[in-house]
Amino acid sequence: MKYCVDEAACIGCGLCAELNPEVFKIKDDGIAEAYSEGEGEEAKDSCPTGAIKEDC
């Protein structure tokens, strides 16, 4: 699955990268990035701000 991160909503908590490091990472600016396709449903569901979207 393909995911994207709403940079305006992301608070850079790092939970997505911790839960699904094969899909998400924290960029140098502190904001999350979905850098590859894969299973990221747990991160999407756990994001405190709802910044992760799928199929975008």
Coordinates of C-alpha atoms in Angstrom, one line a residue:
M1 CA 0.0 0.0 0.0
K2 CA 1.1 3.5 -0.7
Y3 CA 1.0 6.1 2.2
C4 CA 1.6 9.8 2.4
V5 CA 2.1 12.2 5.3
D6 CA 0.3 15.5 5.6
E7 CA 3.3 17.6 6.6
A8 CA 1.1 20.4 8.0
A9 CA -0.5 17.9 10.4
C10 CA 2.6 15.9 11.4
I11 CA 4.1 16.8 14.8
G12 CA 7.2 14.7 14.3
C13 CA 6.5 12.3 17.2
G14 CA 8.2 9.4 15.4
L15 CA 5.6 6.8 16.2
C16 CA 5.1 5.9 12.6
A17 CA 8.9 5.3 12.0
E18 CA 9.0 3.3 15.2
L19 CA 6.0 1.1 14.3
N20 CA 6.7 0.7 10.6
P21 CA 10.3 1.7 9.8
E22 CA 10.2 -0.1 6.5
V23 CA 7.7 2.5 5.3
F24 CA 8.2 5.6 7.3
K25 CA 11.2 7.7 8.4
I26 CA 11.7 11.1 10.1
K27 CA 13.3 13.6 7.8
D28 CA 16.0 16.0 8.9
D29 CA 13.3 18.7 9.3
G30 CA 11.6 16.5 12.0
I31 CA 8.6 15.6 9.8
A32 CA 7.7 12.1 8.9
E33 CA 7.9 10.8 5.3
A34 CA 6.5 7.7 3.7
Y35 CA 9.6 6.6 1.7
S36 CA 8.4 3.3 0.4
E37 CA 5.3 1.2 -0.2
G38 CA 4.4 -1.5 2.3
E39 CA 2.3 -2.3 5.3
G40 CA 1.8 0.9 7.3
E41 CA -1.7 0.4 8.6
E42 CA -0.6 0.2 12.3
A43 CA 1.3 3.5 11.9
K44 CA -1.7 5.1 10.1
D45 CA -4.1 4.0 12.9
S46 CA -1.7 5.1 15.7
C47 CA -0.8 8.6 14.3
P48 CA -2.0 11.0 17.0
T49 CA -2.8 13.7 14.5
G50 CA -4.2 11.6 11.7
A51 CA -1.5 12.9 9.4
I52 CA -1.0 9.6 7.5
K53 CA -3.2 8.9 4.5
E54 CA -3.4 5.9 2.2
D55 CA -3.6 5.6 -1.5
C56 CA -2.6 9.2 -2.2

